[in-house]
Amino acid sequence: MQRTDADIAEILVSADAIAARVRELADAICRDYPASIPSGERDSRGLVIVPVLTGAFMFLADLVRHLPQRIRIEVVAVSSYPGAHIVSKGAALVGVLPDDLEGCDVLILDDILDSGQTLGLLQDEIARRSPRSLRTCVLLRKRCQRLRVVDVDYVGFEIPDAFVVGYGLDYDGFFRNLPFVAVLRLEGSQGASA
Ligand code: IMP
Ligand code: MG
């Protein structure tokens, strides 16, 4: 079996730290959406979580297991780093968003906020569908210059401006399975896909 250790420069966020923070984020989300809890008043069309694939898949799976609410999950895909690149090439929606988001509480979920293009695009597209509320949650926020300023409501970790992999994040399709977030050792290579 090929090992990945040689590709990792440094573990930035451990699996334990992620697990603890995901629970805290879930607690904050529960506090903000009390009407969506089963015993509560069902006065809205419910909480719709919109995870951005592929990167958010692990974060999604861990987070929703801490949410007792009545929720819908509607995945979207946004292509931002097609092929082997580590510099943003812009964002494009892949597929279509559900057309019944009007009156819903929508929570976008993504792995990382980098240039801001992906979340900016999604926020615009979802806002046009007249949700009752729209919030955004990211596991990681890079400290970097953004091409687009994007408001996020829940942030797991602020990280330095480095290319990271693991816990859903990839380099050219690989490393998504790592249970931690790590800085990739880049040796003349260059790549990730959304
Ligand atoms: P943005 O549009 O530049 O904010 O990028 C958002 C998307 O790019 C994320 O959802 C990730 O899929 C991908 N991305 C951004 N930074 C990284 C990184 O450091 N490693 C892996 N993927 C990244
Ligand atoms: Mg992504």
mmCIF file of C-alpha atoms and ligand atoms in Angstrom:
data_model
loop_
_atom_site.group_PDB
_atom_site.id
_atom_site.type_symbol
_atom_site.label_atom_id
_atom_site.label_comp_id
_atom_site.label_asym_id
_atom_site.label_seq_id
_atom_site.Cartn_x
_atom_site.Cartn_y
_atom_site.Cartn_z
ATOM 1 C CA MET A 1 0.000 0.000 0.000
ATOM 2 C CA GLN A 2 1.288 3.433 -0.934
ATOM 3 C CA ARG A 3 1.700 5.666 2.121
ATOM 4 C CA THR A 4 0.799 9.329 2.141
ATOM 5 C CA ASP A 5 3.110 10.428 5.006
ATOM 6 C CA ALA A 6 5.791 11.601 2.608
ATOM 7 C CA ASP A 7 3.298 13.946 0.958
ATOM 8 C CA ILE A 8 2.364 15.650 4.225
ATOM 9 C CA ALA A 9 4.453 18.603 5.411
ATOM 10 C CA GLU A 10 2.571 19.254 8.662
ATOM 11 C CA ILE A 11 -0.674 18.287 10.368
ATOM 12 C CA LEU A 12 -2.502 21.556 10.888
ATOM 13 C CA VAL A 13 -5.710 20.354 12.568
ATOM 14 C CA SER A 14 -5.847 16.942 14.244
ATOM 15 C CA ALA A 15 -8.772 14.535 13.974
ATOM 16 C CA ASP A 16 -9.561 15.094 17.681
ATOM 17 C CA ALA A 17 -9.564 18.871 17.290
ATOM 18 C CA ILE A 18 -11.887 18.585 14.288
ATOM 19 C CA ALA A 19 -14.290 16.313 16.178
ATOM 20 C CA ALA A 20 -14.468 18.703 19.134
ATOM 21 C CA ARG A 21 -14.974 21.759 16.954
ATOM 22 C CA VAL A 22 -17.620 20.073 14.780
ATOM 23 C CA ARG A 23 -19.617 19.384 17.947
ATOM 24 C CA GLU A 24 -19.316 23.057 18.980
ATOM 25 C CA LEU A 25 -20.449 24.189 15.531
ATOM 26 C CA ALA A 26 -23.429 21.826 15.723
ATOM 27 C CA ASP A 27 -24.347 23.262 19.141
ATOM 28 C CA ALA A 28 -24.232 26.794 17.721
ATOM 29 C CA ILE A 29 -26.376 25.746 14.753
ATOM 30 C CA CYS A 30 -28.927 24.128 17.092
ATOM 31 C CA ARG A 31 -29.151 27.324 19.112
ATOM 32 C CA ASP A 32 -29.761 29.380 15.960
ATOM 33 C CA TYR A 33 -32.465 27.123 14.500
ATOM 34 C CA PRO A 34 -34.625 26.285 17.540
ATOM 35 C CA ALA A 35 -37.850 26.133 15.496
ATOM 36 C CA SER A 36 -36.437 23.248 13.488
ATOM 37 C CA ILE A 37 -36.071 20.957 16.507
ATOM 38 C CA PRO A 38 -38.689 18.127 16.332
ATOM 39 C CA SER A 39 -40.582 19.106 19.475
ATOM 40 C CA GLY A 40 -40.613 22.770 18.460
ATOM 41 C CA GLU A 41 -43.070 24.723 16.445
ATOM 42 C CA ARG A 42 -42.849 23.861 12.741
ATOM 43 C CA ASP A 43 -43.466 27.367 11.488
ATOM 44 C CA SER A 44 -40.909 27.316 8.704
ATOM 45 C CA ARG A 45 -40.405 25.030 5.755
ATOM 46 C CA GLY A 46 -37.508 23.568 7.661
ATOM 47 C CA LEU A 47 -33.741 23.700 7.615
ATOM 48 C CA VAL A 48 -32.115 22.832 4.306
ATOM 49 C CA ILE A 49 -28.415 22.086 4.432
ATOM 50 C CA VAL A 50 -26.639 22.654 1.127
ATOM 51 C CA PRO A 51 -23.208 21.011 1.210
ATOM 52 C CA VAL A 52 -20.718 21.791 -1.531
ATOM 53 C CA LEU A 53 -19.373 18.572 -2.959
ATOM 54 C CA THR A 54 -16.979 16.971 -3.056
ATOM 55 C CA GLY A 55 -14.935 18.695 -0.376
ATOM 56 C CA ALA A 56 -17.693 19.013 2.254
ATOM 57 C CA PHE A 57 -18.678 15.335 2.348
ATOM 58 C CA MET A 58 -16.811 14.387 5.539
ATOM 59 C CA PHE A 59 -17.701 17.589 7.368
ATOM 60 C CA LEU A 60 -21.341 17.069 6.391
ATOM 61 C CA ALA A 61 -21.425 13.479 7.621
ATOM 62 C CA ASP A 62 -19.900 14.381 10.996
ATOM 63 C CA LEU A 63 -21.894 17.577 11.523
ATOM 64 C CA VAL A 64 -25.387 16.305 10.719
ATOM 65 C CA ARG A 65 -25.022 13.431 13.176
ATOM 66 C CA HIS A 66 -25.026 16.083 15.926
ATOM 67 C CA LEU A 67 -28.150 17.829 14.607
ATOM 68 C CA PRO A 68 -31.448 16.533 16.007
ATOM 69 C CA GLN A 69 -33.461 18.897 13.786
ATOM 70 C CA ARG A 70 -35.728 17.935 10.994
ATOM 71 C CA ILE A 71 -33.405 18.740 8.087
ATOM 72 C CA ARG A 72 -33.153 18.234 4.354
ATOM 73 C CA ILE A 73 -29.812 17.790 2.644
ATOM 74 C CA GLU A 74 -29.533 19.089 -0.921
ATOM 75 C CA VAL A 75 -26.037 18.670 -2.313
ATOM 76 C CA VAL A 76 -24.537 20.945 -4.936
ATOM 77 C CA ALA A 77 -21.264 20.769 -6.785
ATOM 78 C CA VAL A 78 -19.188 23.789 -7.671
ATOM 79 C CA SER A 79 -16.190 23.341 -9.856
ATOM 80 C CA SER A 80 -13.453 25.659 -8.666
ATOM 81 C CA TYR A 81 -10.130 23.901 -9.147
ATOM 82 C CA PRO A 82 -10.725 21.621 -12.110
ATOM 83 C CA GLY A 83 -7.781 19.253 -12.594
ATOM 84 C CA ALA A 84 -4.345 19.734 -11.121
ATOM 85 C CA HIS A 85 -4.194 23.337 -9.902
ATOM 86 C CA ILE A 86 -3.830 25.030 -6.537
ATOM 87 C CA VAL A 87 -4.809 28.494 -7.736
ATOM 88 C CA SER A 88 -8.495 29.307 -8.100
ATOM 89 C CA LYS A 89 -9.784 29.248 -11.662
ATOM 90 C CA GLY A 90 -13.130 30.817 -10.807
ATOM 91 C CA ALA A 91 -16.316 29.046 -9.801
ATOM 92 C CA ALA A 92 -19.085 27.428 -11.797
ATOM 93 C CA LEU A 93 -22.170 25.638 -10.530
ATOM 94 C CA VAL A 94 -22.317 22.012 -11.653
ATOM 95 C CA GLY A 95 -25.915 20.792 -11.924
ATOM 96 C CA VAL A 96 -28.934 22.646 -10.586
ATOM 97 C CA LEU A 97 -30.059 23.889 -7.199
ATOM 98 C CA PRO A 98 -33.447 22.737 -5.890
ATOM 99 C CA ASP A 99 -36.164 25.156 -6.995
ATOM 100 C CA ASP A 100 -38.185 24.929 -3.749
ATOM 101 C CA LEU A 101 -35.958 26.892 -1.386
ATOM 102 C CA GLU A 102 -38.440 29.752 -1.039
ATOM 103 C CA GLY A 103 -39.358 30.237 2.622
ATOM 104 C CA CYS A 104 -36.749 27.733 3.831
ATOM 105 C CA ASP A 105 -33.893 28.293 6.248
ATOM 106 C CA VAL A 106 -30.864 27.473 4.127
ATOM 107 C CA LEU A 107 -27.432 26.668 5.521
ATOM 108 C CA ILE A 108 -24.576 26.361 3.026
ATOM 109 C CA LEU A 109 -21.798 24.046 4.163
ATOM 110 C CA ASP A 110 -18.312 24.034 2.660
ATOM 111 C CA ASP A 111 -14.904 22.705 3.520
ATOM 112 C CA ILE A 112 -12.928 25.908 3.097
ATOM 113 C CA LEU A 113 -13.257 29.599 2.310
ATOM 114 C CA ASP A 114 -10.345 30.573 0.098
ATOM 115 C CA SER A 115 -10.783 33.119 -2.710
ATOM 116 C CA GLY A 116 -14.486 33.457 -1.900
ATOM 117 C CA GLN A 117 -15.658 32.754 -5.441
ATOM 118 C CA THR A 118 -17.401 29.453 -4.686
ATOM 119 C CA LEU A 119 -19.389 30.673 -1.697
ATOM 120 C CA GLY A 120 -20.062 34.051 -3.282
ATOM 121 C CA LEU A 121 -21.602 32.369 -6.302
ATOM 122 C CA LEU A 122 -23.700 29.990 -4.218
ATOM 123 C CA GLN A 123 -24.937 32.692 -1.868
ATOM 124 C CA ASP A 124 -26.079 34.753 -4.881
ATOM 125 C CA GLU A 125 -27.823 31.796 -6.507
ATOM 126 C CA ILE A 126 -29.602 30.742 -3.315
ATOM 127 C CA ALA A 127 -30.578 34.306 -2.334
ATOM 128 C CA ARG A 128 -32.355 34.615 -5.712
ATOM 129 C CA ARG A 129 -34.622 31.753 -4.633
ATOM 130 C CA SER A 130 -36.023 33.793 -1.707
ATOM 131 C CA PRO A 131 -35.127 31.608 1.277
ATOM 132 C CA ARG A 132 -36.443 32.711 4.670
ATOM 133 C CA SER A 133 -32.866 32.888 5.912
ATOM 134 C CA LEU A 134 -29.450 32.095 4.480
ATOM 135 C CA ARG A 135 -26.360 31.301 6.519
ATOM 136 C CA THR A 136 -22.979 29.804 5.657
ATOM 137 C CA CYS A 137 -20.756 27.416 7.602
ATOM 138 C CA VAL A 138 -17.174 26.520 6.704
ATOM 139 C CA LEU A 139 -14.797 24.191 8.469
ATOM 140 C CA LEU A 140 -11.743 26.227 7.461
ATOM 141 C CA ARG A 141 -11.177 29.874 6.616
ATOM 142 C CA LYS A 142 -7.858 30.763 5.026
ATOM 143 C CA ARG A 143 -6.168 33.951 6.085
ATOM 144 C CA CYS A 144 -5.613 35.332 2.624
ATOM 145 C CA GLN A 145 -6.571 38.080 0.229
ATOM 146 C CA ARG A 146 -10.001 37.219 -1.168
ATOM 147 C CA LEU A 147 -11.131 37.890 -4.719
ATOM 148 C CA ARG A 148 -14.584 38.266 -3.273
ATOM 149 C CA VAL A 149 -15.595 39.287 0.242
ATOM 150 C CA VAL A 150 -17.977 36.671 1.624
ATOM 151 C CA ASP A 151 -19.803 36.691 4.956
ATOM 152 C CA VAL A 152 -19.728 33.391 6.823
ATOM 153 C CA ASP A 153 -21.684 32.715 9.987
ATOM 154 C CA TYR A 154 -19.878 29.667 11.387
ATOM 155 C CA VAL A 155 -16.136 29.017 11.069
ATOM 156 C CA GLY A 156 -14.384 25.934 12.392
ATOM 157 C CA PHE A 157 -10.774 27.048 12.171
ATOM 158 C CA GLU A 158 -8.823 30.004 10.805
ATOM 159 C CA ILE A 159 -5.787 28.647 8.984
ATOM 160 C CA PRO A 160 -2.720 30.157 7.324
ATOM 161 C CA ASP A 161 -2.624 30.729 3.570
ATOM 162 C CA ALA A 162 -1.275 27.286 2.639
ATOM 163 C CA PHE A 163 -2.596 24.546 0.409
ATOM 164 C CA VAL A 164 -4.215 21.944 2.664
ATOM 165 C CA VAL A 165 -5.574 18.439 2.183
ATOM 166 C CA GLY A 166 -7.497 15.897 4.203
ATOM 167 C CA TYR A 167 -10.930 15.667 5.850
ATOM 168 C CA GLY A 168 -12.532 16.020 2.437
ATOM 169 C CA LEU A 169 -10.043 18.388 0.853
ATOM 170 C CA ASP A 170 -8.059 17.086 -2.080
ATOM 171 C CA TYR A 171 -5.034 17.577 -4.221
ATOM 172 C CA ASP A 172 -5.828 16.400 -7.750
ATOM 173 C CA GLY A 173 -8.507 14.099 -6.322
ATOM 174 C CA PHE A 174 -6.322 12.484 -3.638
ATOM 175 C CA PHE A 175 -6.002 12.765 0.168
ATOM 176 C CA ARG A 176 -9.715 13.393 0.866
ATOM 177 C CA ASN A 177 -9.756 10.340 3.143
ATOM 178 C CA LEU A 178 -7.191 11.650 5.662
ATOM 179 C CA PRO A 179 -8.923 12.145 9.042
ATOM 180 C CA PHE A 180 -6.959 15.361 9.734
ATOM 181 C CA VAL A 181 -6.198 18.587 7.844
ATOM 182 C CA ALA A 182 -2.600 18.827 6.697
ATOM 183 C CA VAL A 183 -0.345 21.062 4.670
ATOM 184 C CA LEU A 184 0.700 19.307 1.516
ATOM 185 C CA ARG A 185 4.363 19.025 0.660
ATOM 186 C CA LEU A 186 4.412 20.472 -2.835
ATOM 187 C CA GLU A 187 7.389 19.289 -4.856
ATOM 188 C CA GLY A 188 6.975 20.671 -8.338
ATOM 189 C CA SER A 189 3.441 19.289 -8.355
ATOM 190 C CA GLN A 190 0.349 21.485 -8.618
ATOM 191 C CA GLY A 191 -3.192 20.398 -8.163
ATOM 192 C CA ALA A 192 -6.641 20.010 -6.656
ATOM 193 C CA SER A 193 -10.225 19.774 -7.770
ATOM 194 C CA ALA A 194 -13.298 21.056 -5.946
HETATM 195 P P1 IMP B 1 -12.722 29.476 -3.340
HETATM 196 O O1 IMP B 1 -13.791 29.568 -4.386
HETATM 197 O O2 IMP B 1 -11.391 29.943 -3.839
HETATM 198 O O3 IMP B 1 -13.087 30.103 -2.012
HETATM 199 O O4 IMP B 1 -12.433 27.953 -3.102
HETATM 200 C C1 IMP B 1 -13.297 27.138 -2.544
HETATM 201 C C2 IMP B 1 -13.059 25.719 -2.987
HETATM 202 O O5 IMP B 1 -11.746 25.478 -3.498
HETATM 203 C C3 IMP B 1 -13.200 24.846 -1.784
HETATM 204 O O6 IMP B 1 -14.526 24.404 -1.667
HETATM 205 C C4 IMP B 1 -12.224 23.727 -2.061
HETATM 206 O O7 IMP B 1 -12.892 22.720 -2.795
HETATM 207 C C5 IMP B 1 -11.163 24.322 -2.943
HETATM 208 N N1 IMP B 1 -9.966 24.726 -2.155
HETATM 209 C C6 IMP B 1 -9.635 25.966 -1.743
HETATM 210 N N2 IMP B 1 -8.486 25.968 -1.027
HETATM 211 C C7 IMP B 1 -8.104 24.662 -0.973
HETATM 212 C C8 IMP B 1 -6.982 23.999 -0.350
HETATM 213 O O8 IMP B 1 -6.117 24.565 0.320
HETATM 214 N N3 IMP B 1 -6.933 22.655 -0.521
HETATM 215 C C9 IMP B 1 -7.866 21.950 -1.234
HETATM 216 N N4 IMP B 1 -8.926 22.533 -1.815
HETATM 217 C C10 IMP B 1 -9.036 23.886 -1.691
HETATM 218 MG MG MG B 2 -15.099 22.622 -2.543
#
